[in-house]
PDB file of C-alpha atoms in Angstrom:
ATOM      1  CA  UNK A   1      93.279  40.979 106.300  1.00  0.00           C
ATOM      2  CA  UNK A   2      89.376  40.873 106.167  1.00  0.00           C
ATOM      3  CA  UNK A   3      87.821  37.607 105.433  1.00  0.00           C
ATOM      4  CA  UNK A   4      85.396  38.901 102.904  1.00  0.00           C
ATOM      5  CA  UNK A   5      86.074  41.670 100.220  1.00  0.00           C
ATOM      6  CA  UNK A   6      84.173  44.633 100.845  1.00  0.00           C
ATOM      7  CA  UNK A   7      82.810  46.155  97.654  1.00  0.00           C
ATOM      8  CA  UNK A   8      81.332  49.844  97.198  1.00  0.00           C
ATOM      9  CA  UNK A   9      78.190  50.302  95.574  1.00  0.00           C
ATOM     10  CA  UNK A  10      80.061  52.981  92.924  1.00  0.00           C
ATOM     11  CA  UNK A  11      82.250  50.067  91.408  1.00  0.00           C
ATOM     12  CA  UNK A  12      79.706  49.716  88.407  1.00  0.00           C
ATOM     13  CA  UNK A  13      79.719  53.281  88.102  1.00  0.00           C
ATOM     14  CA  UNK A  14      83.159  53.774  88.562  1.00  0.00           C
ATOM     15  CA  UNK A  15      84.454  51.647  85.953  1.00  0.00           C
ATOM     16  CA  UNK A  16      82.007  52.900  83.509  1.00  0.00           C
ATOM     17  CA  UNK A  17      83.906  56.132  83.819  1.00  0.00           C
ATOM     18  CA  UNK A  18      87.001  54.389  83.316  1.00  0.00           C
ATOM     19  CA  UNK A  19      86.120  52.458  79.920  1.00  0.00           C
ATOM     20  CA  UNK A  20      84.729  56.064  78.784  1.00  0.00           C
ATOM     21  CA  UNK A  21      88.401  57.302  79.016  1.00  0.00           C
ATOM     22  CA  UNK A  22      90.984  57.623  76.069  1.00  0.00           C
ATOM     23  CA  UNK A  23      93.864  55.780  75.912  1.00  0.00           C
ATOM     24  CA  UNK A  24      96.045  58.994  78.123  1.00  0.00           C
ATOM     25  CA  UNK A  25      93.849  59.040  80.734  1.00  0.00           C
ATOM     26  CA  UNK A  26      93.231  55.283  80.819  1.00  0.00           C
ATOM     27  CA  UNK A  27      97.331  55.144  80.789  1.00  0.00           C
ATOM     28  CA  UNK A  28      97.887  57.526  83.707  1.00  0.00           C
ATOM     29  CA  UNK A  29      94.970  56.169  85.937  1.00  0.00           C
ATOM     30  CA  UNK A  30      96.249  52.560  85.221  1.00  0.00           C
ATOM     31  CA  UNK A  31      99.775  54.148  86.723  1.00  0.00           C
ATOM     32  CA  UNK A  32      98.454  55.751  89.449  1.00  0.00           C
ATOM     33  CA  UNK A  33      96.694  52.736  91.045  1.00  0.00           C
ATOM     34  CA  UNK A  34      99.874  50.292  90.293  1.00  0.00           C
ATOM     35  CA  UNK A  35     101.590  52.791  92.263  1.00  0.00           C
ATOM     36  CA  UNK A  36      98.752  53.559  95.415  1.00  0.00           C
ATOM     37  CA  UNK A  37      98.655  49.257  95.416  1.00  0.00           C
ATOM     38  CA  UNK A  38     102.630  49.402  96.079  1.00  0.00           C
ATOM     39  CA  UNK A  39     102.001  51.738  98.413  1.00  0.00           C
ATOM     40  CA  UNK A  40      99.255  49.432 100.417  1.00  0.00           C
ATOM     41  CA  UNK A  41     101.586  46.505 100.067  1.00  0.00           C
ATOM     42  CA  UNK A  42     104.651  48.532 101.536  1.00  0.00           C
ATOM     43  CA  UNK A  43     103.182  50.407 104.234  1.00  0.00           C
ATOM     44  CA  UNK A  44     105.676  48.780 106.813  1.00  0.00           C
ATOM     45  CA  UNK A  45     108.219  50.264 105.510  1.00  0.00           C
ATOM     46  CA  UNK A  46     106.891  54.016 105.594  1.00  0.00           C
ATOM     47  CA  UNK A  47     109.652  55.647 103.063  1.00  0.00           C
ATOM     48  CA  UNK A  48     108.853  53.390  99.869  1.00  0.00           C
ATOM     49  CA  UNK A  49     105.435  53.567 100.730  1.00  0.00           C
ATOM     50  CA  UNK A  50     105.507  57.469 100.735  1.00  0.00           C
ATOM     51  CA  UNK A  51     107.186  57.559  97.800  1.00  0.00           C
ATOM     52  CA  UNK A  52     104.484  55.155  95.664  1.00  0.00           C
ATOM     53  CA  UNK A  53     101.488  57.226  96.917  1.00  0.00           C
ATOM     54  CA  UNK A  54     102.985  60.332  96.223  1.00  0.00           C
ATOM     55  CA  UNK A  55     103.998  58.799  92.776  1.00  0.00           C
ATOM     56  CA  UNK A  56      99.804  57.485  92.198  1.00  0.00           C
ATOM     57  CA  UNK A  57      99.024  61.101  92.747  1.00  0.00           C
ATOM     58  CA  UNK A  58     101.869  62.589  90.479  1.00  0.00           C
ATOM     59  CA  UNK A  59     100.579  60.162  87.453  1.00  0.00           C
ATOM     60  CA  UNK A  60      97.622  62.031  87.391  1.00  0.00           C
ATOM     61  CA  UNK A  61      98.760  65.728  87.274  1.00  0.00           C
ATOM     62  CA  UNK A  62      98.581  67.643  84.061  1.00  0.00           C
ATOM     63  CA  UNK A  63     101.431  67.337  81.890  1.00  0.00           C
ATOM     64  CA  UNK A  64     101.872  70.947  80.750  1.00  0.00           C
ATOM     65  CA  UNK A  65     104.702  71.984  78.658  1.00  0.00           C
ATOM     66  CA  UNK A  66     107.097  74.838  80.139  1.00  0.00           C
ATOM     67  CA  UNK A  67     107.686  76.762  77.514  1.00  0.00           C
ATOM     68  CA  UNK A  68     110.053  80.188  78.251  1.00  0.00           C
ATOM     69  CA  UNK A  69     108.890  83.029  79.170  1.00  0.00           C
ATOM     70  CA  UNK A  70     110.145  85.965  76.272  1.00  0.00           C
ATOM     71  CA  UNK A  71     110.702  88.290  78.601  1.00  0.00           C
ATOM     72  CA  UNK A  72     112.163  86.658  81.347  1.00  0.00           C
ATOM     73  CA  UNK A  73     112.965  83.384  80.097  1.00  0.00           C
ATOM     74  CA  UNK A  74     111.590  81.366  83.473  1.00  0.00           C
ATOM     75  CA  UNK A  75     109.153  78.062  82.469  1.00  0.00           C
ATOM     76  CA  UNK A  76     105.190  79.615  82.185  1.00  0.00           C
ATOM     77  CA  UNK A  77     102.815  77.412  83.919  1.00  0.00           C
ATOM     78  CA  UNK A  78     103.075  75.636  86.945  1.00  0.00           C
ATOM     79  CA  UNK A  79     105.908  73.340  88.093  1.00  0.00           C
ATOM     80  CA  UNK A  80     105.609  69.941  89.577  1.00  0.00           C
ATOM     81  CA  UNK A  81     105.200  71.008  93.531  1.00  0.00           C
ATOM     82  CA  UNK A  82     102.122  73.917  92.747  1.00  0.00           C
ATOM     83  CA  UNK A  83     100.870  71.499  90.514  1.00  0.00           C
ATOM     84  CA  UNK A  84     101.097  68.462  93.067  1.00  0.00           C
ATOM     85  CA  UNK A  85      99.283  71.035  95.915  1.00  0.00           C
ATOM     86  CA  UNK A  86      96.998  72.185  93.677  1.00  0.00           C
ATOM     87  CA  UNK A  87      95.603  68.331  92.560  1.00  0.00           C
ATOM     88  CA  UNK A  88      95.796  67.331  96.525  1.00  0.00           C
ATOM     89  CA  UNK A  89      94.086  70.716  97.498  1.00  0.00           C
ATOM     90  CA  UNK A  90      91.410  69.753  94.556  1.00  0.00           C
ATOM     91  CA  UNK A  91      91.163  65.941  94.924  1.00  0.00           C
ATOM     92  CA  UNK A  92      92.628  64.876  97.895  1.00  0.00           C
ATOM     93  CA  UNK A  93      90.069  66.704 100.539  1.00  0.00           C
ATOM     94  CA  UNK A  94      90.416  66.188 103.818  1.00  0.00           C
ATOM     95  CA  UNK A  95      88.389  67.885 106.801  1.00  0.00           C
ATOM     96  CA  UNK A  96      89.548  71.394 107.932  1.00  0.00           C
ATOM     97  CA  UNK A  97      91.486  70.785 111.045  1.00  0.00           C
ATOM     98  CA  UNK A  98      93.695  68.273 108.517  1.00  0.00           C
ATOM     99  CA  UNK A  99      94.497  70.837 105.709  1.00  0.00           C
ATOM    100  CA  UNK A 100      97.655  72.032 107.475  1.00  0.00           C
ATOM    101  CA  UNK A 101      99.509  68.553 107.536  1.00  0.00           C
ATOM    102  CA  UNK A 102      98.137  67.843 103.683  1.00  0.00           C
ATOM    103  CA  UNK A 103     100.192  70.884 102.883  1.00  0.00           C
ATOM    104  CA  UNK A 104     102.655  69.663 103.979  1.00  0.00           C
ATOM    105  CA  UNK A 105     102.774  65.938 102.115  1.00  0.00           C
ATOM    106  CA  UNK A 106     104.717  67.180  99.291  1.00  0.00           C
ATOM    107  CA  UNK A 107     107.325  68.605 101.038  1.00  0.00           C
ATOM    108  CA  UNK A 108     107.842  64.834 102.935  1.00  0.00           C
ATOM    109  CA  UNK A 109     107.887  63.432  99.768  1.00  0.00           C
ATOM    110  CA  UNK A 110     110.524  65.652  98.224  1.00  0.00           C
ATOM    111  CA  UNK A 111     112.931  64.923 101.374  1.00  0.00           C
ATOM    112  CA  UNK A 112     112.513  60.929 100.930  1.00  0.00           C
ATOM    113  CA  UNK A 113     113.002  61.438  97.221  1.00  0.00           C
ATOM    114  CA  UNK A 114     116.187  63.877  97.254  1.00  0.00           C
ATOM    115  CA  UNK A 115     117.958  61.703 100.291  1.00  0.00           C
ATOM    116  CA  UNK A 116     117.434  64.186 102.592  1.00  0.00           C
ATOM    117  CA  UNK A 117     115.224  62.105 104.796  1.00  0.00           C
ATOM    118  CA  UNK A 118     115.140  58.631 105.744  1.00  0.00           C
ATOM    119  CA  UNK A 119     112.671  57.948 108.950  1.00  0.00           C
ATOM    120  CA  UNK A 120     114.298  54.834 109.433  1.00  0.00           C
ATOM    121  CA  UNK A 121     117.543  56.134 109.927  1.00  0.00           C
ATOM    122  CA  UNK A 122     116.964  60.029 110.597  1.00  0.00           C
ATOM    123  CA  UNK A 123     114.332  59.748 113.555  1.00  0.00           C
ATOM    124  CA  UNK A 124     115.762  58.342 117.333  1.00  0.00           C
ATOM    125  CA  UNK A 125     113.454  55.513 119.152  1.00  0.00           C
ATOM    126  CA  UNK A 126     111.979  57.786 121.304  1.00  0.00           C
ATOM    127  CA  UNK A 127     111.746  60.337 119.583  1.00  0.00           C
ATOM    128  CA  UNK A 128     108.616  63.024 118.895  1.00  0.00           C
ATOM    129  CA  UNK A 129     108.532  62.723 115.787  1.00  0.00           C
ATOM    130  CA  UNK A 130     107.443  58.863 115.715  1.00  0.00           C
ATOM    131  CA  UNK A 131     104.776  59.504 114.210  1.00  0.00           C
ATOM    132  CA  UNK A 132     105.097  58.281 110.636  1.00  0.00           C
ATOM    133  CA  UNK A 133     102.396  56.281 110.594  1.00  0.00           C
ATOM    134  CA  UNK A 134      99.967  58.975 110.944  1.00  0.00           C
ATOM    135  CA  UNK A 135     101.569  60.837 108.423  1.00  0.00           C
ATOM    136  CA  UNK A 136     101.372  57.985 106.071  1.00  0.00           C
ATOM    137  CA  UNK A 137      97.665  57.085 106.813  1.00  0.00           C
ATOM    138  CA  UNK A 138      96.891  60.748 105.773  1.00  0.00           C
ATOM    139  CA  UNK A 139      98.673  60.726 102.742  1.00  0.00           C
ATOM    140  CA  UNK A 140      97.034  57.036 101.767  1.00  0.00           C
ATOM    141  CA  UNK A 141      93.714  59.064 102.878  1.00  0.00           C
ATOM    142  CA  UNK A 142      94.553  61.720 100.173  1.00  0.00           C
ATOM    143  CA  UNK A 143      95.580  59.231  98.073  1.00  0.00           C
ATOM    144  CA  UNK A 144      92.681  57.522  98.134  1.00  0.00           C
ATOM    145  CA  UNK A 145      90.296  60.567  98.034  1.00  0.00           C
ATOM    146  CA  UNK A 146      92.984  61.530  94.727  1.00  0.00           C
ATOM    147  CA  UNK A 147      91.897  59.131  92.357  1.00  0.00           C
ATOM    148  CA  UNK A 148      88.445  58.395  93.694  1.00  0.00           C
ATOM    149  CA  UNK A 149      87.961  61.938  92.883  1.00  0.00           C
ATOM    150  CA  UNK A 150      89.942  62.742  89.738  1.00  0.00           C
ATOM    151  CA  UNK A 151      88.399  59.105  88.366  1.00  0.00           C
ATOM    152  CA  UNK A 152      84.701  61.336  89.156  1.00  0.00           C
ATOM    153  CA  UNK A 153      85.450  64.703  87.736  1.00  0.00           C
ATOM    154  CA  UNK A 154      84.340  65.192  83.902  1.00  0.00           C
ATOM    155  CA  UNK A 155      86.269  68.234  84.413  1.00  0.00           C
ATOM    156  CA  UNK A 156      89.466  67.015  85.067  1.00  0.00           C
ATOM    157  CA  UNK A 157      91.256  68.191  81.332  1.00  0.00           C
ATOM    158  CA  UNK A 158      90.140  71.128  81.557  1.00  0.00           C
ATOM    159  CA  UNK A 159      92.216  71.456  84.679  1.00  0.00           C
ATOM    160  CA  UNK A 160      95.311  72.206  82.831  1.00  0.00           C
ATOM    161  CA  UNK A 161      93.979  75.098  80.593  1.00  0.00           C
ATOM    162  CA  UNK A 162      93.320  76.890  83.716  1.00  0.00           C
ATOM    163  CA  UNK A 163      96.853  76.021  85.491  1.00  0.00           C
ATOM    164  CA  UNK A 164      98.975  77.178  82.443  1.00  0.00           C
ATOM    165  CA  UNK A 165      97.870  80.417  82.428  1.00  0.00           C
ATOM    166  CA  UNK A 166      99.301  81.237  85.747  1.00  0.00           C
ATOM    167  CA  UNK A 167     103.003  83.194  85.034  1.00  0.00           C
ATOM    168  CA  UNK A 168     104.202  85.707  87.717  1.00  0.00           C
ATOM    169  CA  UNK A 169     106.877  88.333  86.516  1.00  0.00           C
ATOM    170  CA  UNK A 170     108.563  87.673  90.174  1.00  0.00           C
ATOM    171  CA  UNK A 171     111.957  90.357  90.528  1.00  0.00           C
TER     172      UNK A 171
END
C-alpha cells in the first residue's frame, strides 16, 4: 500500500549470494519466496496464509534421507517437525520474550494442515483466542527473518551433516 517501494541497502548483496548458488539451492529459495509472497497476498484469510509461510520455511529445510535404524528399525535423523524448530530456532530469531509463541508455530501449522483447525470456523466472535493476526504477523516475522537469514549463512549445507547424526535409542 506504500506509494514508493522501499528498497534495503543489502539487495545488491543479497542477490549476489543468490546467483552464487547451485541450481538446489537456487530451486528451493525460488520456492520458498513464491510461497512467503502467497502468504503476503493472503494474509486476510489467516489459514492459507499460515499454511504458505510455513510452506516458504519448509522449502528450505534439509532434505535428509531416513534411512532405518539396524537395530531398531525407526528413521535416523531428524523428522520434519525437529527439523522445522530447529531452522526457525536457527533462522527465524525473534527477541526472548517471543521464543515461547515461535515454538509453538509449527504446531499451528500442523492443525491447519491435518483439518484439525480452521480459525474461521473453530474460534467464536468473541472469543479469547481472536488473536490470529498476531499469531500470523509473528510467523511472517519468522518468515521473513527465515530466508533473510538462511539466504546469509555460507553455512547453511553443512546444516544437515550435523542434524543427521542425531538418533536416540528411545524404549
Amino acid at each position: 500500500g506504500d506509494a514508493e517501494l522501499h528498497i534495503p541497502s543489502s539487495l545488491a548483496g543479497d542477490l549476489s549470494l543468490f546467483a552464487s548458488f547451485g541450481p538446489h539451492e537456487a530451486d528451493a529459495f525460488v520456492r520458498a519466496c513464491y510461497w512467503y509472497a502467497l502468504g503476503v497476498q493472503f494474509k486476510t484469510e489467516p489459514a492459507v496464509s499460515t499454511v504458505a509461510f510455513s510452506t516458504a520455511i519448509e522449502c528450505l529445510l534439509p532434505k535428509n534421507k531416513r534411512t532405518p535404524c539396524k537395530e531398531c528399525g525407526k528413521p535416523i535423523g531428524l523428522g520434519p517437525t525437529q527439523l522445522f524448530n530447529r531452522h526457525i530456532k536457527r533462522y527465524g530469531t525473534v527477541i526472548p520474550a517471543l521464543e515461547g509463541q515461535r515454538k509453538a508455530l509449527y504446531g499451528a501449522r500442523s492443525a491447519l494442515v491435518h483439518g484439525t483447525h480452521a480459525s474461521r470456523v473453530d474460534i467464536a466472535f468473541f472469543s479469547a483466542q481472536r488473536h490470529a493476526q498476531d499469531h500470523l504477523l509473528l510467523l511472517q516475522i519468522v518468515c521473513e527473518r527465515s530466508l533473510i537469514n538462511w539466504l546469509r549463512d555460507p553455512n547453511r549445507s553443512d546444516w544437515l551433516a550435523v542434524t543427521e547424526k542425531v538418533h536416540n535409542h528411545a524404549v
